[in-house]
mmCIF file of C-alpha atoms in Angstrom:
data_model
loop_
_atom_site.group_PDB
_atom_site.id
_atom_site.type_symbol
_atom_site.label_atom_id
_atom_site.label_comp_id
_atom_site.label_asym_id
_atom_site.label_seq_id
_atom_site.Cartn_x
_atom_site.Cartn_y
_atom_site.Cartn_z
ATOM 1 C CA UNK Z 550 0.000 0.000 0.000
ATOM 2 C CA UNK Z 551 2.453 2.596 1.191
ATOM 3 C CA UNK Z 552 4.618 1.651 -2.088
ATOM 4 C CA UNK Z 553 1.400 2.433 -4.242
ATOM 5 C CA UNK Z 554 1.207 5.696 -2.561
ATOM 6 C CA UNK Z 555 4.578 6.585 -3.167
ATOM 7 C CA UNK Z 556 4.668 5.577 -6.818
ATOM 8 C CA UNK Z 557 0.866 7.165 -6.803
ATOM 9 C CA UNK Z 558 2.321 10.890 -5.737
ATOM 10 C CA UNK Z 559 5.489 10.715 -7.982
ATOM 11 C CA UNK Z 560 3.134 10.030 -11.216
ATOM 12 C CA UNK Z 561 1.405 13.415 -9.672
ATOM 13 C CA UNK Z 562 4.387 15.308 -9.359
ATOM 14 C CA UNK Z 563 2.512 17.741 -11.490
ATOM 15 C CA UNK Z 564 2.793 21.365 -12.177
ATOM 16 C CA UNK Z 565 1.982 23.044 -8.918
ATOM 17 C CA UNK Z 566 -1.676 24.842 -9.494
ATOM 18 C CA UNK Z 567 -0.794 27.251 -6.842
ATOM 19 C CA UNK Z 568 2.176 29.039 -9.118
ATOM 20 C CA UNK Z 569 0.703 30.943 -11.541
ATOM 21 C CA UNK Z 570 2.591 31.602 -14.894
ATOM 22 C CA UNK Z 571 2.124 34.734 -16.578
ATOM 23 C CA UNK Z 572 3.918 35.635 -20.098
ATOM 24 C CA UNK Z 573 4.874 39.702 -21.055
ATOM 25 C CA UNK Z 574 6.043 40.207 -24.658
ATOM 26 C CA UNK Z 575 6.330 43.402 -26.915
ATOM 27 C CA UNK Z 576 8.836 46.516 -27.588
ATOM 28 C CA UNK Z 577 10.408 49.224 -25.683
ATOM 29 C CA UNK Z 578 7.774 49.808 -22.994
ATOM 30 C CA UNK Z 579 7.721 46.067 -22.535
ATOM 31 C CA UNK Z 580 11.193 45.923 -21.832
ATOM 32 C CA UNK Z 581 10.959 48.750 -19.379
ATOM 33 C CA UNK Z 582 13.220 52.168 -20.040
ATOM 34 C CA UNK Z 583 12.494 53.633 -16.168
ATOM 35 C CA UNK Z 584 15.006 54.147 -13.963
ATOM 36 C CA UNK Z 585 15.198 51.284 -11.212
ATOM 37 C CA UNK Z 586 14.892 53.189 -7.820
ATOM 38 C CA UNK Z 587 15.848 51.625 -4.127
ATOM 39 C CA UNK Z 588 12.277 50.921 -3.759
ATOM 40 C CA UNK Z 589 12.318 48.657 -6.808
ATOM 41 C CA UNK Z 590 15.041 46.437 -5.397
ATOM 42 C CA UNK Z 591 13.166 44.645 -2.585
ATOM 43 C CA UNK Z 592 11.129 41.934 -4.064
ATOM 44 C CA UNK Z 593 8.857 39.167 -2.090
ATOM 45 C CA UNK Z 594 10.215 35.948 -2.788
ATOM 46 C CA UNK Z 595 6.841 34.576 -4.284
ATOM 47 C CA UNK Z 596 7.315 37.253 -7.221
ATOM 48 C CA UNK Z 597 9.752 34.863 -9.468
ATOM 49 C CA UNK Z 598 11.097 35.514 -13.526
ATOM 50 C CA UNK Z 599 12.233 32.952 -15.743
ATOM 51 C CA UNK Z 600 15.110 34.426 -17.298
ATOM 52 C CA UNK Z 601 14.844 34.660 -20.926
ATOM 53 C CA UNK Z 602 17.525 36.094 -22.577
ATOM 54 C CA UNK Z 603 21.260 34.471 -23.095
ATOM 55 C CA UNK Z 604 22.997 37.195 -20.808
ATOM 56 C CA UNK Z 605 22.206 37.805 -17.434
ATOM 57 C CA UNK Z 606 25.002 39.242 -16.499
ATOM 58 C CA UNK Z 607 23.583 42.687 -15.642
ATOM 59 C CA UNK Z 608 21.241 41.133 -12.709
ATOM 60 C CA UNK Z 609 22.965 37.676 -11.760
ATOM 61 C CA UNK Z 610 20.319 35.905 -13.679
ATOM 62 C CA UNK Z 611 20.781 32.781 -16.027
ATOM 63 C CA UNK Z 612 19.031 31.457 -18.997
ATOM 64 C CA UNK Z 613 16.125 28.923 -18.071
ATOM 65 C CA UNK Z 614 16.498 29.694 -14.238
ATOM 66 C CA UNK Z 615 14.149 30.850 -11.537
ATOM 67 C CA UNK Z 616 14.945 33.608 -9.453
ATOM 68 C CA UNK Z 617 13.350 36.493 -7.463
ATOM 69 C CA UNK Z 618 12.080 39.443 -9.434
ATOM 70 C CA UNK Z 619 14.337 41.846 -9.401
ATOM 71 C CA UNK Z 620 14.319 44.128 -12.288
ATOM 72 C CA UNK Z 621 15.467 44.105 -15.205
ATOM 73 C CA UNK Z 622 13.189 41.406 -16.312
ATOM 74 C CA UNK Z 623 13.593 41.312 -20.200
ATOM 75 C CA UNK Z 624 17.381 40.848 -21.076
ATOM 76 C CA UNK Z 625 20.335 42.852 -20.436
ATOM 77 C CA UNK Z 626 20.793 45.526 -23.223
ATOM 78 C CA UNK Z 627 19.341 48.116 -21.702
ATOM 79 C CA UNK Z 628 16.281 46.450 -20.194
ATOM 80 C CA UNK Z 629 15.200 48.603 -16.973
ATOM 81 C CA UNK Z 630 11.746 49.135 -14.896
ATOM 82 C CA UNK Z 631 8.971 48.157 -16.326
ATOM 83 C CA UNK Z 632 5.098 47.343 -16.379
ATOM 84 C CA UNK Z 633 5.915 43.364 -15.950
ATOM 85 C CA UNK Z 634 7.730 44.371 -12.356
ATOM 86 C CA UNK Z 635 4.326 46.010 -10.472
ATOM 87 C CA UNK Z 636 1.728 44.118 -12.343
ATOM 88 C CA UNK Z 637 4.024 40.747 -9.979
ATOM 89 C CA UNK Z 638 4.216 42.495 -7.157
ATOM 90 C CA UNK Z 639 0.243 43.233 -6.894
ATOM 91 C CA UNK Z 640 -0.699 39.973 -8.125
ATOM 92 C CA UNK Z 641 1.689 38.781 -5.492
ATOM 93 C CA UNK Z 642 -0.233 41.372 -2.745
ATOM 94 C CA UNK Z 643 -3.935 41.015 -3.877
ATOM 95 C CA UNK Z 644 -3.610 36.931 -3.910
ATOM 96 C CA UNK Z 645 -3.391 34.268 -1.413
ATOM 97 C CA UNK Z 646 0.095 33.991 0.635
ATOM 98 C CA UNK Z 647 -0.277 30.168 -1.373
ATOM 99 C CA UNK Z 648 -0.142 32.061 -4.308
ATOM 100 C CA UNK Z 649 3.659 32.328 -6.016
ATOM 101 C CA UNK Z 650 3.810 34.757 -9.296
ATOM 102 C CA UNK Z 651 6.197 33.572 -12.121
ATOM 103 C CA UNK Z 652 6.521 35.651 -15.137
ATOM 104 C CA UNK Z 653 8.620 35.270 -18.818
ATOM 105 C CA UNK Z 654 9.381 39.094 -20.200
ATOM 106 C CA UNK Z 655 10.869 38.556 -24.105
ATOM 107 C CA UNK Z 656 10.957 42.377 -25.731
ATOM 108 C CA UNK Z 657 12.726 44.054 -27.906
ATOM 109 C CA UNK Z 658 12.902 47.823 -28.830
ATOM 110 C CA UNK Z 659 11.022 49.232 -31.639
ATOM 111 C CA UNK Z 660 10.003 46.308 -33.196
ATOM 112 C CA UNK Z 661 6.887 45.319 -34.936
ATOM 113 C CA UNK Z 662 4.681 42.954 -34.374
ATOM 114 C CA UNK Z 663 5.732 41.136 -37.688
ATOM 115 C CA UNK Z 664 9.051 39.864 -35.268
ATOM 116 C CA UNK Z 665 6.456 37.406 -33.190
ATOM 117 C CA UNK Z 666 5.360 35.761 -36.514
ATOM 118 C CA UNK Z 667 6.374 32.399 -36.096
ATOM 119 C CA UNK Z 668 6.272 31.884 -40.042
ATOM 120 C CA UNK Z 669 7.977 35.692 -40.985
ATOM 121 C CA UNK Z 670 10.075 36.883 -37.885
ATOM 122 C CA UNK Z 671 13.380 35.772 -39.676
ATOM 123 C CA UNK Z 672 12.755 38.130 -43.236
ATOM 124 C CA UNK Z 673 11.775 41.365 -40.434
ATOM 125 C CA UNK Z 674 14.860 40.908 -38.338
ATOM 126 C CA UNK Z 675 17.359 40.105 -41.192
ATOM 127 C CA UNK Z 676 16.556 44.202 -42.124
ATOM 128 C CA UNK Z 677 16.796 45.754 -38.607
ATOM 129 C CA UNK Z 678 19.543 47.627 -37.281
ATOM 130 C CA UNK Z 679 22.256 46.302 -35.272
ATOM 131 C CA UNK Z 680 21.041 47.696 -31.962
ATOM 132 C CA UNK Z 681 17.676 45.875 -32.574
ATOM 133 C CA UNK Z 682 19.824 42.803 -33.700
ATOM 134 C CA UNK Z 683 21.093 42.321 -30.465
ATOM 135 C CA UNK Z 684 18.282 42.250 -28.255
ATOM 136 C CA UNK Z 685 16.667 40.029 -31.019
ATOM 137 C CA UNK Z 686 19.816 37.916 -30.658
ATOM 138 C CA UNK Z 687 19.740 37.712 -26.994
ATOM 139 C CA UNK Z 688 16.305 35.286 -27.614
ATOM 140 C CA UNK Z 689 18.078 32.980 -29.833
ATOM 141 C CA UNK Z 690 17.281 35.098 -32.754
ATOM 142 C CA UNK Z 691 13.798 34.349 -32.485
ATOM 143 C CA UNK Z 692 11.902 36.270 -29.589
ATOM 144 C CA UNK Z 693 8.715 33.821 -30.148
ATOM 145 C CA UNK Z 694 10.483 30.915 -30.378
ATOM 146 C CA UNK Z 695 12.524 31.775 -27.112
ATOM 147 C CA UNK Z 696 8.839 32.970 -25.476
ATOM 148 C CA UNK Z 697 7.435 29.348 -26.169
ATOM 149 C CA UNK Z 698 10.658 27.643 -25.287
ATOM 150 C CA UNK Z 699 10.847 29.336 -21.526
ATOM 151 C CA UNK Z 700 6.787 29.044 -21.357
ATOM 152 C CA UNK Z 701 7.172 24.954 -22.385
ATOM 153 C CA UNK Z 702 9.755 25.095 -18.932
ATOM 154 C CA UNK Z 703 7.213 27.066 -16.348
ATOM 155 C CA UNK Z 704 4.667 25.144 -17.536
ATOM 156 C CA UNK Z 705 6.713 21.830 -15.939
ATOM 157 C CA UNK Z 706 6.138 23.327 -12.312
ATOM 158 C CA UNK Z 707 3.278 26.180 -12.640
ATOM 159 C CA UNK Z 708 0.303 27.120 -14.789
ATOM 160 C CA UNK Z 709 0.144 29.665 -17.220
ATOM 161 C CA UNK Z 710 -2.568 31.905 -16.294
ATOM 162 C CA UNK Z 711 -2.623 34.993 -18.767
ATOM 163 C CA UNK Z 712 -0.389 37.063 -21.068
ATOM 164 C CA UNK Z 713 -0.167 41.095 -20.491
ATOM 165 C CA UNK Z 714 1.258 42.723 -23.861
ATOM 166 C CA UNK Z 715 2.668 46.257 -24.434
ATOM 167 C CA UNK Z 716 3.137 46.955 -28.686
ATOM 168 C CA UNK Z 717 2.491 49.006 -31.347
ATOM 169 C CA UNK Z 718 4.223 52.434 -31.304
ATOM 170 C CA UNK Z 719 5.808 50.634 -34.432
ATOM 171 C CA UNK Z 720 2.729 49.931 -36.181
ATOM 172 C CA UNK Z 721 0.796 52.924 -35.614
ATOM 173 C CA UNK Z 722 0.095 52.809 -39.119
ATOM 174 C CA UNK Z 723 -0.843 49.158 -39.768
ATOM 175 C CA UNK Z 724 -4.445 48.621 -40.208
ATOM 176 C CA UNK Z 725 -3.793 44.696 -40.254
ATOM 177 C CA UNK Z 726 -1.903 45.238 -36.308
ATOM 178 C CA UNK Z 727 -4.991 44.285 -34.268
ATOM 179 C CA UNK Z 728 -5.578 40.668 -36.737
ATOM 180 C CA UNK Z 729 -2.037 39.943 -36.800
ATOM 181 C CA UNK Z 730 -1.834 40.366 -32.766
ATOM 182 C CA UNK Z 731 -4.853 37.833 -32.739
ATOM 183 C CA UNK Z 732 -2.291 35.798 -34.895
ATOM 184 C CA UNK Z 733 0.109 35.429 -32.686
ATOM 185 C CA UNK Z 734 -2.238 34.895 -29.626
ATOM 186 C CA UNK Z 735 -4.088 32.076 -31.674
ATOM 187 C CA UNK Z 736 0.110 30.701 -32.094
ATOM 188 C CA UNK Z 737 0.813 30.830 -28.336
ATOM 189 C CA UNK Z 738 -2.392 29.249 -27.148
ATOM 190 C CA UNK Z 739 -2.074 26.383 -29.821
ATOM 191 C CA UNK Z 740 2.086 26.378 -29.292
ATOM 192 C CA UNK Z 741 1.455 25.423 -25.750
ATOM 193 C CA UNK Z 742 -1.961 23.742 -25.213
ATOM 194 C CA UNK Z 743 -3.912 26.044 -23.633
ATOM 195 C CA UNK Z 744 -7.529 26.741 -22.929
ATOM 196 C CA UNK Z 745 -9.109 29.225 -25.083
ATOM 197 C CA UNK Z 746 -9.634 31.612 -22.297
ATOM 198 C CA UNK Z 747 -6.414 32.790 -21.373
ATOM 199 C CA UNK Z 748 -6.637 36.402 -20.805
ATOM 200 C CA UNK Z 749 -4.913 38.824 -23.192
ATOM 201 C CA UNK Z 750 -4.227 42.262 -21.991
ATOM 202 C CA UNK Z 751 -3.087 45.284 -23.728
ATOM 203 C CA UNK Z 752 -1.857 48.457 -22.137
ATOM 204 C CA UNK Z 753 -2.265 51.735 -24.060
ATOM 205 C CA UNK Z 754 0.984 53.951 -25.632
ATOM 206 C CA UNK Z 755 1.927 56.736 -24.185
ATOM 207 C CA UNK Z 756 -1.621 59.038 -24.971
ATOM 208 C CA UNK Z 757 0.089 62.413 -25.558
ATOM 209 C CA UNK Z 758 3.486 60.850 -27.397
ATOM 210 C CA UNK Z 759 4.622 60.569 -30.992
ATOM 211 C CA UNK Z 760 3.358 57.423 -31.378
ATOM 212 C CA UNK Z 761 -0.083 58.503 -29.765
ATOM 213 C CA UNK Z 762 -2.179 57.320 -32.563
ATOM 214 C CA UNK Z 763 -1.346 53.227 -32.091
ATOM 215 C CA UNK Z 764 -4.090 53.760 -29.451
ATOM 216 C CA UNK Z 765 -6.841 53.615 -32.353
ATOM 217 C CA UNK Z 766 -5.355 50.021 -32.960
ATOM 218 C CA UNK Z 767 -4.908 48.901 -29.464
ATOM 219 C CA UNK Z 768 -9.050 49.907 -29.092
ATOM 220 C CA UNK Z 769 -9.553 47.380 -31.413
ATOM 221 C CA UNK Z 770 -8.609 44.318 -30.176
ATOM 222 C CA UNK Z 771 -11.247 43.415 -28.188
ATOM 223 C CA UNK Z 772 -13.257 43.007 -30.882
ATOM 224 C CA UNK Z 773 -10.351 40.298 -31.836
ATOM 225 C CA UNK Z 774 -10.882 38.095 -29.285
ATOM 226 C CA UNK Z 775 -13.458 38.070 -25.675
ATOM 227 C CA UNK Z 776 -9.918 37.436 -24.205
ATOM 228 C CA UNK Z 777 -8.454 40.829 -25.195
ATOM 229 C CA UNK Z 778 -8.545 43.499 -22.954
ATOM 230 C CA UNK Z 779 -7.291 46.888 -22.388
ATOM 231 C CA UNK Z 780 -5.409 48.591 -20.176
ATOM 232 C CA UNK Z 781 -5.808 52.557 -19.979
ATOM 233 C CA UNK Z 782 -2.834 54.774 -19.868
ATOM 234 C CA UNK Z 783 -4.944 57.709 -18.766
ATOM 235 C CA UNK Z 784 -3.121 60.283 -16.805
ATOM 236 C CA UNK Z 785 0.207 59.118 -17.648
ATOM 237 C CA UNK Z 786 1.228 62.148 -19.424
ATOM 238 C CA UNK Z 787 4.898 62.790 -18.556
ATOM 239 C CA UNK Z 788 7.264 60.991 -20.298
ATOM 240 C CA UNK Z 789 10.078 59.942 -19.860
ATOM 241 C CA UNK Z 790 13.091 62.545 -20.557
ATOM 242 C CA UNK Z 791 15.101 60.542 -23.584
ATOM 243 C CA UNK Z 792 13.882 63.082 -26.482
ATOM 244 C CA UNK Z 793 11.949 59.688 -27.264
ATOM 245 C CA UNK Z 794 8.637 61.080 -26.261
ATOM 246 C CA UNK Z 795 7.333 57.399 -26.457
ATOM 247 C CA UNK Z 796 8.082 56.184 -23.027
ATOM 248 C CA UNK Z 797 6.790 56.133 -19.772
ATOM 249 C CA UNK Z 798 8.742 57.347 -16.397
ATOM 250 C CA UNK Z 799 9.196 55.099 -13.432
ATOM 251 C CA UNK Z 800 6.233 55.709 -11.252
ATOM 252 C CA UNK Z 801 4.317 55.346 -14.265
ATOM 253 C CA UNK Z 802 5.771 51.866 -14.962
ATOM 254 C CA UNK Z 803 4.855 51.332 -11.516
ATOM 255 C CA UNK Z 804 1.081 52.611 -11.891
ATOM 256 C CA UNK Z 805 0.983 51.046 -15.368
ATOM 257 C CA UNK Z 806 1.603 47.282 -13.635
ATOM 258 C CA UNK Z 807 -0.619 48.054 -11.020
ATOM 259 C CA UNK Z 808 -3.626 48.590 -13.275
ATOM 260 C CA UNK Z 809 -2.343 45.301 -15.313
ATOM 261 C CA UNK Z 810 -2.546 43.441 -12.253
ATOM 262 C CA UNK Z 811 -6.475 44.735 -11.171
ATOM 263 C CA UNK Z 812 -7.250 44.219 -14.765
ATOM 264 C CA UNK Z 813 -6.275 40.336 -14.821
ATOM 265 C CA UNK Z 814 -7.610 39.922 -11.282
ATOM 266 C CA UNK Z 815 -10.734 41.551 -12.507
ATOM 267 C CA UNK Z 816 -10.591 39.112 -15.325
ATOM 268 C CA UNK Z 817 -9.815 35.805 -13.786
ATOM 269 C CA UNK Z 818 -11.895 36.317 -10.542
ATOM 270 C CA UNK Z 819 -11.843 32.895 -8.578
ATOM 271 C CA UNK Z 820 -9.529 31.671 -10.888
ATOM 272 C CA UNK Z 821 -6.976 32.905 -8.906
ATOM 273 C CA UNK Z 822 -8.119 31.103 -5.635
ATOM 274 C CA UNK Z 823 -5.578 28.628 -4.377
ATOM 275 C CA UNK Z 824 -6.150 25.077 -5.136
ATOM 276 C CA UNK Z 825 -6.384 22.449 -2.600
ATOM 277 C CA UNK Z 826 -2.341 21.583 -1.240
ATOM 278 C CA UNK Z 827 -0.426 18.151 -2.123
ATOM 279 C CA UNK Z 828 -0.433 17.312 1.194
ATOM 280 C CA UNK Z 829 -4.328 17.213 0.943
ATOM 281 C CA UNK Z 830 -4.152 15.409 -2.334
ATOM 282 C CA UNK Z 831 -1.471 12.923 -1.304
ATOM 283 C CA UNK Z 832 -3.861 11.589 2.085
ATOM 284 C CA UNK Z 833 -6.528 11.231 -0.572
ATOM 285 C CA UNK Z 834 -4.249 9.177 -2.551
ATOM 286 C CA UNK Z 835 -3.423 7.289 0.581
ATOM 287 C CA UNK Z 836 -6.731 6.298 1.161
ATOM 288 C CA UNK Z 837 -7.489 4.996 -2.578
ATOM 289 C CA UNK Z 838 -3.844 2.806 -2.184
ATOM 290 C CA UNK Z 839 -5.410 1.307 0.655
ATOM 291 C CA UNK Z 840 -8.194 0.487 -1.471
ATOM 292 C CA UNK Z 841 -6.219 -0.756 -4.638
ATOM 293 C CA UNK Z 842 -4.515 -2.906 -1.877
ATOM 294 C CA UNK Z 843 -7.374 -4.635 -0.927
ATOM 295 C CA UNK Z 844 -8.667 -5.543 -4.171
ATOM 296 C CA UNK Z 845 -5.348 -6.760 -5.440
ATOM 297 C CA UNK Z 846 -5.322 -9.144 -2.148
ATOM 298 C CA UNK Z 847 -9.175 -10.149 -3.537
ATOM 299 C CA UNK Z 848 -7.892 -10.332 -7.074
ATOM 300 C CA UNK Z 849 -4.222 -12.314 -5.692
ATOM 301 C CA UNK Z 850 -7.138 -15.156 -3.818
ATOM 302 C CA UNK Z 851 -9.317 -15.307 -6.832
ATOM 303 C CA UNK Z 852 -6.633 -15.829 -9.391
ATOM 304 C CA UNK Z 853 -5.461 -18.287 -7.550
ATOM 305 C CA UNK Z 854 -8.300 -20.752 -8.047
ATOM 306 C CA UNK Z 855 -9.111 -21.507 -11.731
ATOM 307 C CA UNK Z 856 -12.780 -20.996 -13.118
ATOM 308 C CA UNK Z 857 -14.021 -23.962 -15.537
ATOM 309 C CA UNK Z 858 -10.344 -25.355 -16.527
ATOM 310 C CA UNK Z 859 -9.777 -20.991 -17.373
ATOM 311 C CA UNK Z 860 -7.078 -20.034 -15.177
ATOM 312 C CA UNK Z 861 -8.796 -16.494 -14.196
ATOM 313 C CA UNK Z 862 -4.904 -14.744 -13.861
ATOM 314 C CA UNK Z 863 -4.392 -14.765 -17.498
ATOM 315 C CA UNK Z 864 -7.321 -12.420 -17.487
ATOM 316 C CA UNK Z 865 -5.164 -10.354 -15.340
ATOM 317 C CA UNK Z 866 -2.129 -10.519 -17.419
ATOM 318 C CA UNK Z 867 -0.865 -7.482 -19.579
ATOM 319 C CA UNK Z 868 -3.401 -6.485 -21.895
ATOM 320 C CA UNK Z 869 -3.730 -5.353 -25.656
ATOM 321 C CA UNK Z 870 -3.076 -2.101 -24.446
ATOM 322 C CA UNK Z 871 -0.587 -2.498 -21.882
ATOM 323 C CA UNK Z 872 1.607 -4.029 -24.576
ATOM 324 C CA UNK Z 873 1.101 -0.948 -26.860
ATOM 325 C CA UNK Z 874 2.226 1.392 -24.230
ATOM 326 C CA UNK Z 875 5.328 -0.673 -23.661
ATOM 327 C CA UNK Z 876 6.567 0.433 -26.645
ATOM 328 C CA UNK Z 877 6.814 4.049 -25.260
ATOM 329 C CA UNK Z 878 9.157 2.964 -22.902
ATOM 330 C CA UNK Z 879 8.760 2.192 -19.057
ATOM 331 C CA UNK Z 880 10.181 4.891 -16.958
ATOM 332 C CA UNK Z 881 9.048 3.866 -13.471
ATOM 333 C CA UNK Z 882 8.082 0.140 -12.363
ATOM 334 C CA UNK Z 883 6.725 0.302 -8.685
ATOM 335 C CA UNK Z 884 6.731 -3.521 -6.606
ATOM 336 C CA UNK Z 885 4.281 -4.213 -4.105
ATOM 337 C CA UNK Z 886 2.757 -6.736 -2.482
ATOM 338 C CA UNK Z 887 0.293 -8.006 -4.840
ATOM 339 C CA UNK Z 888 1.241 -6.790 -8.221
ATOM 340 C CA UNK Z 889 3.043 -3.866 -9.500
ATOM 341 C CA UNK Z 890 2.793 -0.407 -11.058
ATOM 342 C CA UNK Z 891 4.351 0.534 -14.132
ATOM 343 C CA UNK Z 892 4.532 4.074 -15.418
ATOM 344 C CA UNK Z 893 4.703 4.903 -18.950
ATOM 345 C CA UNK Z 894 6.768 7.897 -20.361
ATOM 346 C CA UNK Z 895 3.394 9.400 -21.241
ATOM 347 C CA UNK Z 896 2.612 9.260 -17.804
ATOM 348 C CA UNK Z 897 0.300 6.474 -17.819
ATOM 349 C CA UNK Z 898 -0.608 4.349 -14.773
ATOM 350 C CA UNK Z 899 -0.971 0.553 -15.338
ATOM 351 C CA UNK Z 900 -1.610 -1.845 -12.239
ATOM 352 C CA UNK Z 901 -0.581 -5.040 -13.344
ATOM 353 C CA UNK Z 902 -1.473 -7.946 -10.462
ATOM 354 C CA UNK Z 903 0.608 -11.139 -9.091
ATOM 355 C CA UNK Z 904 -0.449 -14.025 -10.476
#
């Protein structure tokens, strides 16, 4: 019994339900150009980033590894405070102390939304200038492909809950932006197996900058999707002092992330309740073992008597489709009194009793 339970809670050694994965892609705002102030520094241990990018030199971070939030988030070439770091630290405040926040940030200055094509991202970068080529290059040379990569990863040990976007100064002009954004949501959601209710949300540009009129885009995507959503930028109205006038300043990063975060908790509602602990799941799977274990020690003293010259343990020999999943490959064969459990590669359970 106890060895059932064991072998039971390894085959669950699922993604934990109570980490919750959220994805931030797009250009220059994305990436964050606000100054990171003491304040920003401190960071509650259940706010966690995947590190994207291939250097992480700049904040001690390394490809493909978990650590605690501390900005920059995006990559190291010139990544600073952005909307990604406030929208974590208020989901982190405004859910349950079960709750832990991962997020993935992959952004890259002044790019269009033609680089997350899966199918055309490698014609757009092959004409961008080398400053753009290097933050393009720090995802592999393909931002998507890197996104979907590092999402594959978090999605071994959390769930992804929702993506928060920031894009489009670059394709103020593009009447196709708000279908070719549903494009690449449509990619992600099918890339990774998710639900087709994965919130999308999309913060506003900068409302009195050069780029102002990508706002007449961004107003459109709702009508993309019921998952799209977005975020105001009302009342951010300084910008930030680069001779840009695209970007936002610090405390409006800060604000910015904070409306992100009420947004998707507005959104996903009891969604983002915690779900019930292993612990609480394992005693439940204690108490079916003990159950397996006494059938097996019904089906052990039954198989041991034949039924009209039929030797009933043949019946519980492997069966057509035991034998098929043998072929996947056994990665986990569990003894116990009684039988034994085998676990497939794909995860499969199969009981298969003592004759």
């Amino acid at each position: 019994g106890a060895a059932f339970a064991t072998a039971l809670s390894q085959v669950n050694a699922a993604p934990d339900p109570n980490f919750h994965i959220y994805l931030a892609f797009g250009q220059s705002n994305m990436e964050g150009q606000g100054d990171v102030g003491q304040q920003d520094k401190t960071v509650d241990e259940r706010f966690q980033v995947l590190w994207a990018a291939n250097n992480g030199s700049c904040s001690g971070k390394t490809k493909g590894k978990w650590s605690t939030a501390v900005p920059p988030l995006a990559h190291c070439q010139g990544a600073k405070l952005g909307p990604t770091d406030y929208f974590g630290r208020t989901m982190v405040e405004k859910t349950d102390s079960q709750i832990k926040v991962g997020v993935i940030v992959v952004a890259v200055a002044g790019c269009s939304i033609d680089l997350f094509d899966k199918n055309n991202y490698a014609n757009y970068a092959r004409s961008q200038q080398s400053w753009m080529t290097q933050r393009i290059n720090e995802y592999g040379g393909n931002p998507y492909g890197r996104l979907i990569e590092m999402a594959k990863m978090a999605q071994e040990v959390g769930v992804i809950k929702g993506i928060i976007f920031h894009q489009g100064e670059t394709d103020a002009g593009d009447g196709q932006w708000p279908s070719k954004v549903k494009r690449v949501y449509d990619n992600i959601i099918k890339d990774l197996g998710l639900e087709n209710d994965i919130p999308f949300l999309a913060g506003e540009v900068l409302r009195s900058g050069s780029s102002k009129g990508a706002n007449n885009n961004i107003a459109k995507l709702p009508q993309q999707s019921k998952n799209f959503y977005v975020v105001s930028s009302e009342g951010f109205n300084q910008a930030l002092g680069d001779g840009q006038n695209v970007h936002f300043t610090s405390q409006e990063y800060r604000d910015f992330g904070k409306r992100y975060a009420e947004k998707m908790i507005e959104v996903l509602g009891d969604k983002l309740k915690p779900a019930a602990t292993a612990e609480s799941s394992s005693s439940a799977a204690e108490s079916s073992s003990s159950e397996v274990a006494s059938s097996s020690s019904e089906a052990k003293s039954s198989s041991s008597h034949s039924h009209h010259g039929v030797s009933s343990s043949s019946e519980a020999g492997s069966s057509p489709e035991s034998s098929s999943d043998a072929g996947v490959g056994i990665a986990q064969v569990n003894h116990f009194a009684g039988g034994a459990l085998t676990v497939n590669k794909a995860g499969n359970v199969q009981l298969s009793l003592a004759k």
